[in-house]
Short mmCIF file of C-alpha atoms and ligand atoms in Angstrom, two decimals:
data_model
loop_
_atom_site.label_atom_id
_atom_site.label_comp_id
_atom_site.label_asym_id
_atom_site.label_seq_id
_atom_site.Cartn_x
_atom_site.Cartn_y
_atom_site.Cartn_z
CA MET A 29 0.00 0.00 0.00
CA ASN A 30 1.31 3.45 -0.95
CA TYR A 31 1.03 6.29 1.56
CA ASP A 32 2.92 9.37 2.72
CA ILE A 33 2.51 10.44 6.34
CA ALA A 34 4.71 12.03 9.01
CA ASP A 35 5.11 9.30 11.61
CA PRO A 36 3.53 5.80 11.64
CA SER A 37 4.39 5.40 15.34
CA LEU A 38 1.59 7.84 16.24
CA ALA A 39 -1.05 5.31 15.18
CA GLU A 40 -2.11 4.20 18.67
CA ALA A 41 -2.71 7.75 19.92
CA GLY A 42 -4.64 8.53 16.75
CA ALA A 43 -6.82 5.44 17.11
CA LEU A 44 -7.87 6.47 20.63
CA ARG A 45 -8.86 9.95 19.48
CA ILE A 46 -10.78 8.52 16.51
CA GLU A 47 -12.68 6.25 18.91
CA TRP A 48 -13.50 9.25 21.14
CA ALA A 49 -14.92 11.16 18.15
CA ASN A 50 -16.82 8.09 16.97
CA ASN A 51 -18.68 7.95 20.29
CA ARG A 52 -20.10 11.38 19.42
CA MET A 53 -21.10 10.56 15.85
CA PRO A 54 -24.39 8.64 16.16
CA VAL A 55 -25.77 9.59 12.73
CA LEU A 56 -22.70 8.29 10.92
CA ALA A 57 -22.80 5.15 13.08
CA THR A 58 -26.40 4.49 11.98
CA ILE A 59 -25.41 4.92 8.34
CA ARG A 60 -22.34 2.71 8.81
CA GLU A 61 -24.51 -0.08 10.21
CA ARG A 62 -26.81 0.11 7.17
CA PHE A 63 -23.83 0.36 4.78
CA GLU A 64 -22.37 -2.83 6.26
CA LYS A 65 -25.56 -4.70 5.36
CA GLU A 66 -26.31 -3.09 1.99
CA THR A 67 -22.77 -2.26 0.68
CA PRO A 68 -24.02 0.49 -1.67
CA LEU A 69 -20.44 1.48 -2.57
CA ALA A 70 -19.25 -2.04 -3.39
CA GLY A 71 -16.33 -2.04 -5.81
CA LEU A 72 -16.02 1.77 -5.99
CA ARG A 73 -12.80 3.70 -5.44
CA VAL A 74 -13.45 6.87 -3.40
CA ALA A 75 -10.73 9.52 -3.16
CA ALA A 76 -11.29 12.12 -0.45
CA CYS A 77 -9.50 15.46 -0.11
CA LEU A 78 -10.65 16.50 3.38
CA HIS A 79 -9.09 17.82 6.58
CA VAL A 80 -7.36 14.77 8.09
CA THR A 81 -9.11 14.80 11.48
CA THR A 82 -10.64 12.20 13.78
CA GLU A 83 -14.09 12.86 12.31
CA THR A 84 -12.84 12.39 8.76
CA ALA A 85 -11.32 9.08 9.85
CA ASN A 86 -14.78 7.93 10.90
CA LEU A 87 -16.19 8.97 7.53
CA MET A 88 -13.46 6.94 5.81
CA THR A 89 -14.34 3.79 7.76
CA THR A 90 -18.04 4.35 7.03
CA LEU A 91 -17.37 4.53 3.29
CA ARG A 92 -15.25 1.41 3.56
CA ALA A 93 -18.09 -0.35 5.42
CA GLY A 94 -20.21 0.51 2.38
CA GLY A 95 -17.84 -1.51 0.22
CA ALA A 96 -15.64 1.29 -1.12
CA GLU A 97 -11.88 1.28 -1.48
CA VAL A 98 -10.98 4.63 0.10
CA MET A 99 -7.94 6.90 0.01
CA LEU A 100 -7.36 10.28 1.62
CA CYS A 101 -5.29 13.43 1.13
CA ALA A 102 -5.48 16.75 3.01
CA SER A 103 -7.59 19.72 1.91
CA ASN A 104 -5.29 22.20 3.62
CA PRO A 105 -1.53 21.99 4.29
CA LEU A 106 -1.97 22.90 7.97
CA SER A 107 -5.05 20.87 8.94
CA THR A 108 -3.65 17.33 9.08
CA GLN A 109 -3.56 15.57 12.44
CA ASP A 110 -0.52 13.32 11.99
CA ASP A 111 -1.69 10.78 14.58
CA VAL A 112 -4.97 10.33 12.69
CA ALA A 113 -3.11 9.85 9.41
CA ALA A 114 -0.96 7.18 11.10
CA ALA A 115 -3.98 5.39 12.59
CA LEU A 116 -5.74 5.25 9.23
CA VAL A 117 -2.65 3.84 7.52
CA ALA A 118 -2.35 1.22 10.29
CA ASP A 119 -5.99 0.38 9.59
CA GLY A 120 -5.20 -0.19 5.89
CA ILE A 121 -6.41 3.13 4.45
CA PRO A 122 -3.87 4.95 2.25
CA VAL A 123 -3.29 8.53 3.43
CA PHE A 124 -1.17 11.17 1.72
CA ALA A 125 -0.95 14.06 4.18
CA ILE A 126 1.64 15.60 6.49
CA ARG A 127 0.89 18.52 8.79
CA ALA A 128 2.58 21.75 7.58
CA GLU A 129 3.52 20.23 4.21
CA ASP A 130 4.65 22.78 1.61
CA ASN A 131 2.49 23.61 -1.40
CA ASP A 132 4.39 21.29 -3.76
CA THR A 133 3.90 18.33 -1.42
CA TYR A 134 0.25 19.28 -0.91
CA TYR A 135 -0.42 19.11 -4.66
CA SER A 136 1.70 15.96 -5.14
CA HIS A 137 -0.54 14.30 -2.52
CA LEU A 138 -3.62 15.30 -4.50
CA ARG A 139 -2.04 13.71 -7.58
CA SER A 140 -1.34 10.53 -5.58
CA VAL A 141 -5.04 9.93 -4.83
CA LEU A 142 -6.08 10.81 -8.38
CA ASP A 143 -3.59 8.23 -9.70
CA ALA A 144 -5.97 5.57 -8.34
CA ASP A 145 -8.54 6.74 -10.94
CA PRO A 146 -11.35 7.18 -8.36
CA GLN A 147 -14.99 6.79 -9.35
CA ILE A 148 -16.10 9.24 -6.64
CA THR A 149 -14.10 12.21 -5.35
CA MET A 150 -14.82 14.24 -2.21
CA ASP A 151 -13.55 17.76 -1.67
CA ASP A 152 -13.40 20.46 0.97
CA GLY A 153 -12.58 23.52 -1.12
CA ALA A 154 -12.70 21.94 -4.61
CA ASP A 155 -8.93 21.54 -5.07
CA LEU A 156 -9.12 17.85 -6.03
CA VAL A 157 -11.95 18.21 -8.52
CA THR A 158 -10.26 21.28 -10.04
CA MET A 159 -7.06 19.30 -10.60
CA LEU A 160 -9.05 16.41 -12.06
CA LEU A 161 -11.01 18.64 -14.44
CA LYS A 162 -7.95 20.64 -15.54
CA ASP A 163 -5.19 18.04 -15.73
CA ARG A 164 -6.89 14.68 -16.23
CA PRO A 165 -9.28 14.87 -19.19
CA GLU A 166 -9.21 11.08 -19.54
CA GLN A 167 -10.65 10.51 -16.03
CA ARG A 168 -14.45 10.38 -15.77
CA PRO A 169 -15.66 9.67 -12.24
CA ILE A 170 -19.34 8.94 -11.58
CA GLY A 171 -19.40 12.13 -9.58
CA SER A 172 -17.94 14.31 -6.88
CA THR A 173 -19.03 15.87 -3.58
CA GLU A 174 -18.14 19.21 -1.99
CA GLU A 175 -18.05 20.09 1.70
CA THR A 176 -17.66 23.87 1.99
CA THR A 177 -19.07 27.24 0.85
CA THR A 178 -15.90 28.29 -0.96
CA GLY A 179 -15.79 24.98 -2.87
CA VAL A 180 -19.43 25.34 -3.91
CA ILE A 181 -18.74 28.88 -5.16
CA ARG A 182 -15.85 27.56 -7.28
CA LEU A 183 -18.01 24.70 -8.60
CA ARG A 184 -20.87 27.00 -9.57
CA ALA A 185 -18.34 29.11 -11.49
CA MET A 186 -17.17 25.93 -13.27
CA GLU A 187 -20.79 25.00 -13.99
CA ALA A 188 -21.38 28.45 -15.51
CA ASP A 189 -18.25 27.99 -17.66
CA GLY A 190 -19.46 24.52 -18.77
CA VAL A 191 -16.33 22.69 -17.60
CA ILE A 192 -17.97 20.18 -15.24
CA ARG A 193 -18.18 16.76 -16.91
CA PHE A 194 -19.95 14.74 -14.18
CA PRO A 195 -22.49 15.49 -11.41
CA VAL A 196 -21.28 17.23 -8.27
CA VAL A 197 -23.17 17.22 -4.97
CA ALA A 198 -22.94 20.43 -2.93
CA VAL A 199 -23.07 18.80 0.51
CA ASN A 200 -22.53 22.27 2.03
CA ASP A 201 -25.98 23.30 0.81
CA SER A 202 -27.78 20.70 2.91
CA ALA A 203 -29.46 22.39 5.87
CA THR A 204 -28.01 19.80 8.26
CA LYS A 205 -24.55 20.82 7.04
CA HIS A 206 -24.32 24.61 6.82
CA LEU A 207 -26.87 25.51 9.50
CA PHE A 208 -24.94 23.47 12.07
CA ASP A 209 -21.35 22.91 10.91
CA ASN A 210 -20.77 26.44 9.62
CA ARG A 211 -22.65 28.14 12.44
CA HIS A 212 -22.20 26.01 15.56
CA GLY A 213 -19.01 24.24 14.47
CA THR A 214 -17.09 27.30 13.28
CA GLY A 215 -18.66 29.41 16.03
CA GLN A 216 -17.07 27.28 18.73
CA SER A 217 -13.94 25.96 17.06
CA ALA A 218 -12.66 29.26 15.60
CA LEU A 219 -12.73 30.78 19.09
CA ASP A 220 -11.18 27.56 20.44
CA GLY A 221 -8.24 28.07 18.04
CA ILE A 222 -7.81 31.71 19.04
CA ILE A 223 -7.99 30.89 22.74
CA ARG A 224 -5.57 27.95 22.51
CA SER A 225 -3.00 30.04 20.67
CA THR A 226 -3.32 33.20 22.79
CA ASN A 227 -4.91 32.15 26.13
CA LEU A 228 -6.81 35.44 25.84
CA LEU A 229 -9.78 36.38 28.03
CA LEU A 230 -12.47 37.40 25.56
CA ALA A 231 -14.73 39.06 28.15
CA GLY A 232 -14.64 42.81 27.63
CA LYS A 233 -12.61 42.59 24.41
CA THR A 234 -13.79 44.02 21.11
CA VAL A 235 -14.02 41.16 18.61
CA VAL A 236 -14.41 42.18 14.98
CA ILE A 237 -16.16 39.60 12.79
CA VAL A 238 -15.61 40.20 9.09
CA GLY A 239 -18.38 38.42 7.14
CA PHE A 240 -21.72 37.67 8.81
CA GLY A 241 -22.70 34.52 6.91
CA ASP A 242 -23.42 31.21 8.64
CA CYS A 243 -19.84 31.03 9.97
CA GLY A 244 -19.58 34.68 11.01
CA ALA A 245 -22.94 34.62 12.77
CA GLY A 246 -21.77 31.58 14.72
CA VAL A 247 -18.50 33.18 15.84
CA ALA A 248 -20.29 36.42 16.74
CA ALA A 249 -22.82 34.57 18.90
CA ARG A 250 -20.19 32.56 20.76
CA ALA A 251 -17.92 35.60 21.30
CA ASP A 252 -20.96 37.45 22.66
CA GLY A 253 -21.60 34.53 25.01
CA LEU A 254 -18.06 34.87 26.34
CA GLY A 255 -18.63 38.54 27.12
CA ALA A 256 -16.92 40.11 24.11
CA LYS A 257 -18.19 43.23 22.38
CA GLY A 258 -19.01 42.15 18.82
CA VAL A 259 -18.39 44.40 15.82
CA VAL A 260 -19.53 43.10 12.43
CA VAL A 261 -18.12 44.13 9.05
CA GLU A 262 -20.34 43.15 6.10
CA VAL A 263 -20.81 44.10 2.44
CA ASP A 264 -24.32 42.62 2.18
CA ALA A 265 -26.88 45.11 3.48
CA VAL A 266 -29.41 42.47 4.56
CA ARG A 267 -26.84 40.51 6.55
CA ALA A 268 -25.41 43.73 8.01
CA LEU A 269 -28.91 44.77 9.11
CA SER A 270 -29.51 41.35 10.61
CA ALA A 271 -26.27 41.72 12.61
CA ALA A 272 -27.36 45.18 13.78
CA MET A 273 -30.72 43.79 14.94
CA GLU A 274 -28.98 41.04 16.85
CA GLY A 275 -27.29 43.78 18.82
CA TYR A 276 -23.84 43.97 17.21
CA THR A 277 -22.16 47.19 16.18
CA VAL A 278 -21.94 47.22 12.39
CA ALA A 279 -18.98 49.17 11.02
CA THR A 280 -16.80 49.62 7.98
CA ALA A 281 -13.50 47.75 7.99
CA ASP A 282 -11.67 51.07 8.49
CA ASP A 283 -13.70 51.97 11.58
CA ALA A 284 -13.50 48.45 12.99
CA ALA A 285 -9.72 48.31 12.43
CA ARG A 286 -9.21 51.20 14.89
CA ILE A 287 -11.16 49.63 17.75
CA GLY A 288 -10.72 45.86 17.49
CA ASP A 289 -8.71 43.73 19.90
CA VAL A 290 -9.35 40.51 17.95
CA PHE A 291 -10.26 40.18 14.27
CA VAL A 292 -11.77 37.07 12.67
CA THR A 293 -12.31 36.89 8.90
CA LEU A 294 -14.97 34.51 7.54
CA THR A 295 -15.87 35.83 4.10
CA GLY A 296 -14.44 33.41 1.53
CA ASN A 297 -13.08 36.58 -0.08
CA LEU A 298 -9.68 38.08 -0.83
CA ARG A 299 -7.66 40.56 1.31
CA VAL A 300 -10.63 41.66 3.39
CA LEU A 301 -8.14 42.93 5.99
CA ARG A 302 -5.09 44.52 4.36
CA GLY A 303 -2.29 47.04 4.77
CA SER A 304 -4.46 50.13 5.24
CA HIS A 305 -6.32 48.32 8.04
CA PHE A 306 -3.17 46.90 9.66
CA GLU A 307 -1.75 50.44 9.83
CA MET A 308 -4.76 51.62 11.88
CA MET A 309 -4.82 48.71 14.35
CA LYS A 310 -3.96 48.96 18.04
CA ASP A 311 -0.72 47.60 19.41
CA GLY A 312 -1.28 43.94 20.24
CA ALA A 313 -4.16 43.32 17.82
CA ILE A 314 -4.83 39.62 17.15
CA LEU A 315 -5.80 38.45 13.65
CA ALA A 316 -7.28 35.10 12.70
CA ASN A 317 -8.92 33.72 9.59
CA ALA A 318 -11.59 31.02 9.54
CA GLY A 319 -12.47 31.34 5.85
CA HIS A 320 -11.44 28.46 3.62
CA PHE A 321 -8.30 29.84 1.95
CA ASP A 322 -5.43 31.81 3.48
CA VAL A 323 -6.19 34.84 1.32
CA GLU A 324 -8.42 36.85 3.64
CA LEU A 325 -5.58 38.49 5.61
CA ASP A 326 -3.00 40.22 3.42
CA LEU A 327 0.06 38.66 5.02
CA GLY A 328 2.16 39.79 2.04
CA TYR A 329 1.78 43.33 3.38
CA LEU A 330 3.15 42.30 6.77
CA GLN A 331 5.98 40.42 5.06
CA ASP A 332 6.93 43.57 3.11
CA ASN A 333 6.32 46.20 5.77
CA ALA A 334 6.95 44.75 9.22
CA VAL A 335 10.44 45.15 10.68
CA SER A 336 10.45 41.77 12.40
CA LYS A 337 8.50 38.59 12.96
CA ARG A 338 8.86 35.98 15.66
CA ARG A 339 6.88 32.96 16.78
CA ILE A 340 5.78 33.95 20.24
CA ARG A 341 3.46 31.06 21.11
CA HIS A 342 2.10 27.89 19.54
CA GLU A 343 0.65 28.88 16.16
CA LEU A 344 1.00 32.60 16.98
CA ASP A 345 3.30 34.96 15.08
CA GLU A 346 4.11 38.46 16.31
CA TRP A 347 4.87 41.02 13.59
CA THR A 348 6.43 44.31 14.71
CA MET A 349 5.63 47.30 12.54
CA LYS A 350 7.91 50.28 11.84
CA ASP A 351 6.16 52.39 14.52
CA GLY A 352 6.67 49.64 17.10
CA ARG A 353 3.08 48.34 17.14
CA ARG A 354 2.76 44.56 17.30
CA ILE A 355 0.26 42.63 15.19
CA HIS A 356 -0.36 38.98 16.02
CA VAL A 357 -1.46 36.43 13.44
CA VAL A 358 -2.84 33.02 14.44
CA ALA A 359 -2.06 29.88 12.39
CA GLU A 360 -0.39 31.80 9.56
CA GLY A 361 -3.76 33.10 8.40
CA ARG A 362 -4.96 29.59 7.57
CA LEU A 363 -8.22 28.13 8.91
CA VAL A 364 -7.75 28.98 12.59
CA ASN A 365 -9.94 26.21 13.96
CA LEU A 366 -7.94 23.53 12.17
CA GLY A 367 -4.52 25.21 12.33
CA ALA A 368 -4.59 26.11 16.03
CA ALA A 369 -7.24 23.71 17.39
CA GLU A 370 -8.75 20.39 16.31
CA GLY A 371 -11.42 21.60 13.90
CA HIS A 372 -15.12 21.21 14.52
CA PRO A 373 -16.38 19.04 17.36
CA ALA A 374 -17.49 15.56 16.34
CA GLU A 375 -21.20 16.24 16.92
CA VAL A 376 -21.45 18.70 14.01
CA MET A 377 -19.08 16.81 11.72
CA ASP A 378 -21.35 13.82 12.35
CA MET A 379 -24.12 15.54 10.41
CA SER A 380 -21.81 16.98 7.75
CA PHE A 381 -20.21 13.62 7.09
CA ALA A 382 -23.53 11.78 7.25
CA ASN A 383 -24.47 14.00 4.32
CA GLN A 384 -21.16 13.13 2.61
CA ALA A 385 -21.82 9.40 3.04
CA LEU A 386 -25.39 9.77 1.73
CA ALA A 387 -24.08 11.84 -1.20
CA ALA A 388 -21.62 9.07 -2.12
CA GLU A 389 -24.45 6.53 -1.96
CA TRP A 390 -26.68 8.79 -4.11
CA LEU A 391 -23.95 9.11 -6.74
CA ALA A 392 -23.34 5.34 -6.67
CA THR A 393 -27.01 4.52 -7.20
CA ASP A 394 -28.29 7.48 -9.28
CA GLY A 395 -25.14 9.14 -10.62
CA ALA A 396 -25.66 7.76 -14.12
CA ASN A 397 -29.05 9.50 -14.32
CA LEU A 398 -27.73 12.91 -13.20
CA GLY A 399 -26.40 15.64 -15.50
CA ASN A 400 -23.11 17.52 -15.47
CA LYS A 401 -24.33 19.96 -12.86
CA VAL A 402 -24.07 20.98 -9.22
CA TYR A 403 -26.83 19.31 -7.21
CA ARG A 404 -28.19 19.59 -3.68
CA LEU A 405 -29.00 16.43 -1.80
CA PRO A 406 -32.72 15.60 -1.72
CA GLU A 407 -34.46 17.29 1.23
CA THR A 408 -35.62 13.95 2.64
CA MET A 409 -31.96 13.24 3.52
CA ASP A 410 -31.81 16.43 5.62
CA GLN A 411 -34.87 15.26 7.53
CA GLU A 412 -33.33 11.80 8.02
CA VAL A 413 -30.02 13.20 9.31
CA ALA A 414 -31.72 15.76 11.58
CA ALA A 415 -34.11 13.19 13.06
CA ILE A 416 -31.28 10.82 14.06
CA ALA A 417 -29.19 13.69 15.48
CA LEU A 418 -32.17 14.98 17.47
CA GLU A 419 -32.88 11.54 18.88
CA ALA A 420 -29.22 11.30 19.95
CA LEU A 421 -29.57 14.64 21.77
CA GLY A 422 -32.62 13.24 23.58
CA GLY A 423 -35.14 15.50 21.82
CA GLY A 424 -38.64 14.32 20.91
CA LEU A 425 -39.99 15.07 17.43
CA GLU A 426 -43.68 15.95 17.12
CA HIS A 427 -45.60 14.43 14.19
CA LEU A 428 -48.47 15.94 12.20
CA THR A 429 -51.90 14.38 12.68
CA ASP A 430 -53.79 13.23 9.54
CA GLU A 431 -56.20 16.13 10.09
CA GLN A 432 -53.28 18.60 10.16
CA ILE A 433 -51.78 17.11 6.99
CA ASP A 434 -55.15 17.57 5.21
CA TYR A 435 -55.50 21.11 6.59
CA LEU A 436 -52.04 22.17 5.36
CA ALA A 437 -52.78 20.77 1.92
CA SER A 438 -56.17 22.48 1.58
CA TRP A 439 -57.16 26.05 0.67
CA GLU A 440 -60.89 26.03 1.39
CA GLN A 441 -60.91 26.77 5.13
CA GLY A 442 -60.61 30.44 6.08
CA THR A 443 -61.65 32.63 9.01
P1 NAI B 26 -21.31 32.92 3.46
O1 NAI B 26 -21.20 33.14 2.00
O2 NAI B 26 -22.61 32.50 4.07
O3 NAI B 26 -20.83 34.25 4.26
C1 NAI B 26 -19.76 35.04 3.87
C2 NAI B 26 -20.13 36.49 4.16
O4 NAI B 26 -19.00 37.32 3.92
C3 NAI B 26 -21.25 37.01 3.25
O5 NAI B 26 -22.31 37.52 4.04
C4 NAI B 26 -20.58 38.09 2.43
O6 NAI B 26 -21.44 39.17 2.11
C5 NAI B 26 -19.45 38.53 3.35
N1 NAI B 26 -18.34 39.20 2.67
C6 NAI B 26 -17.79 38.93 1.46
N2 NAI B 26 -16.79 39.79 1.20
C7 NAI B 26 -16.70 40.63 2.26
C8 NAI B 26 -15.85 41.74 2.59
N3 NAI B 26 -14.91 42.17 1.77
N4 NAI B 26 -16.05 42.35 3.79
C9 NAI B 26 -17.03 41.94 4.63
N5 NAI B 26 -17.85 40.91 4.37
C10 NAI B 26 -17.69 40.26 3.21
O7 NAI B 26 -20.18 31.86 3.80
P2 NAI B 26 -20.00 30.93 5.11
O8 NAI B 26 -20.73 29.66 4.93
O9 NAI B 26 -20.23 31.75 6.33
O10 NAI B 26 -18.45 30.58 4.94
C11 NAI B 26 -17.44 31.58 5.03
C12 NAI B 26 -16.07 30.97 4.73
O11 NAI B 26 -15.77 30.01 5.74
C13 NAI B 26 -16.00 30.20 3.41
O12 NAI B 26 -14.70 30.35 2.88
C14 NAI B 26 -16.23 28.77 3.82
O13 NAI B 26 -15.74 27.83 2.88
C15 NAI B 26 -15.47 28.74 5.12
N6 NAI B 26 -15.84 27.71 6.09
C16 NAI B 26 -14.89 27.45 7.03
C17 NAI B 26 -15.13 26.51 7.99
C18 NAI B 26 -14.08 26.23 9.00
O14 NAI B 26 -14.04 25.11 9.51
N7 NAI B 26 -13.26 27.19 9.34
C19 NAI B 26 -16.39 25.74 8.04
C20 NAI B 26 -17.35 26.13 7.04
C21 NAI B 26 -17.07 27.10 6.10
#
């Protein structure tokens, strides 16, 4: 078996952490049990380009239970947990991922999984499918799946340009993915990354959230819960208004730059905080990015204009500017929750990866009947995933009576 990981001796520690996560992933466990009986992925090669975390490991074993031959590479150079990679390899799953690998190695690992000519590919950010579409015209998988907002945006651009040559499932667009993973997962884990790298007390601090989408709203709510003063920067008037009505100060990036103690970018956009903002920030400002790519903070400006840089704590760099002010950047501007913490908690990844497993099954059974387009998963799957997750949380689900079903379907009854 081919693989490329940092240290096989970490396998035992990784296996324990995978088991811990698995205990908090009841939806995936239910699907795994069914997959074992029905083997809907029998004989299929599935190549996944996902963050190599304990939760991803449990997705890999679920796909294997469904009969697939699985292989895994990282979807970000800084998000691999080397002990998890080692445990998966010890369990017979090829992994090509090393934490803090350089860009060349990152892309060579993507090529390694594509060399297996997979029939299904899975992405978190669309790097694998982009490489496949651009460089491998001879490969024609049944289909592909996508985990995150930024990947779906890239795929819709490919769809508009007519370059997609198989169906792609936008797992991110399932309600049980983005309403929970992006909001509750990023909300907690982005702050977890900032706190682990800085040990900062957030109470009383001004936390600037740039981008008030599902992720931004989650971080804002959790920072608020910890006693921070939330300032939101948005370009979408409706979302900005919604932030204002939730009680946050809404400000331009210039105004926010002057007052923030901590800045978190979650826009999926380029250079949303840049030189002009860095020059206005207070001494000691802390910057973190939770958007998919490391393009949201203009680190090139710091590289060109700071007089010095030193690593002051784990995953925390201190840049000193010409006027002596210090700007701190967490996890090199890469996804802070994965770079400086362990990514989302298992409970939310359970639902996200349940959707991934169901998407793979959907492609295996119906892929041939789908067009070369970006699809959402059928809504019934959202209901299925949510119902199992709710049951695991101990919640009871009310059911409509027959009379209520008739009433909702009728138009004749009025006042
Ligand atoms: P979204 O599209 O719902 O929200 C992004 C928001 O940023 C939008 O409201 C948009 O108007 C705003 N925005 C865009 N440019 C801006 C600018 N220059 N200044 C201020 N606001 C701006 O996206 P979502 O789902 O919240 O995801 C955000 C990013 O986080 C994406 O890159 C996504 O892939 C990534 N993501 C990261 C996760 C993690 O684990 N860290 C988990 C899930 C998503």
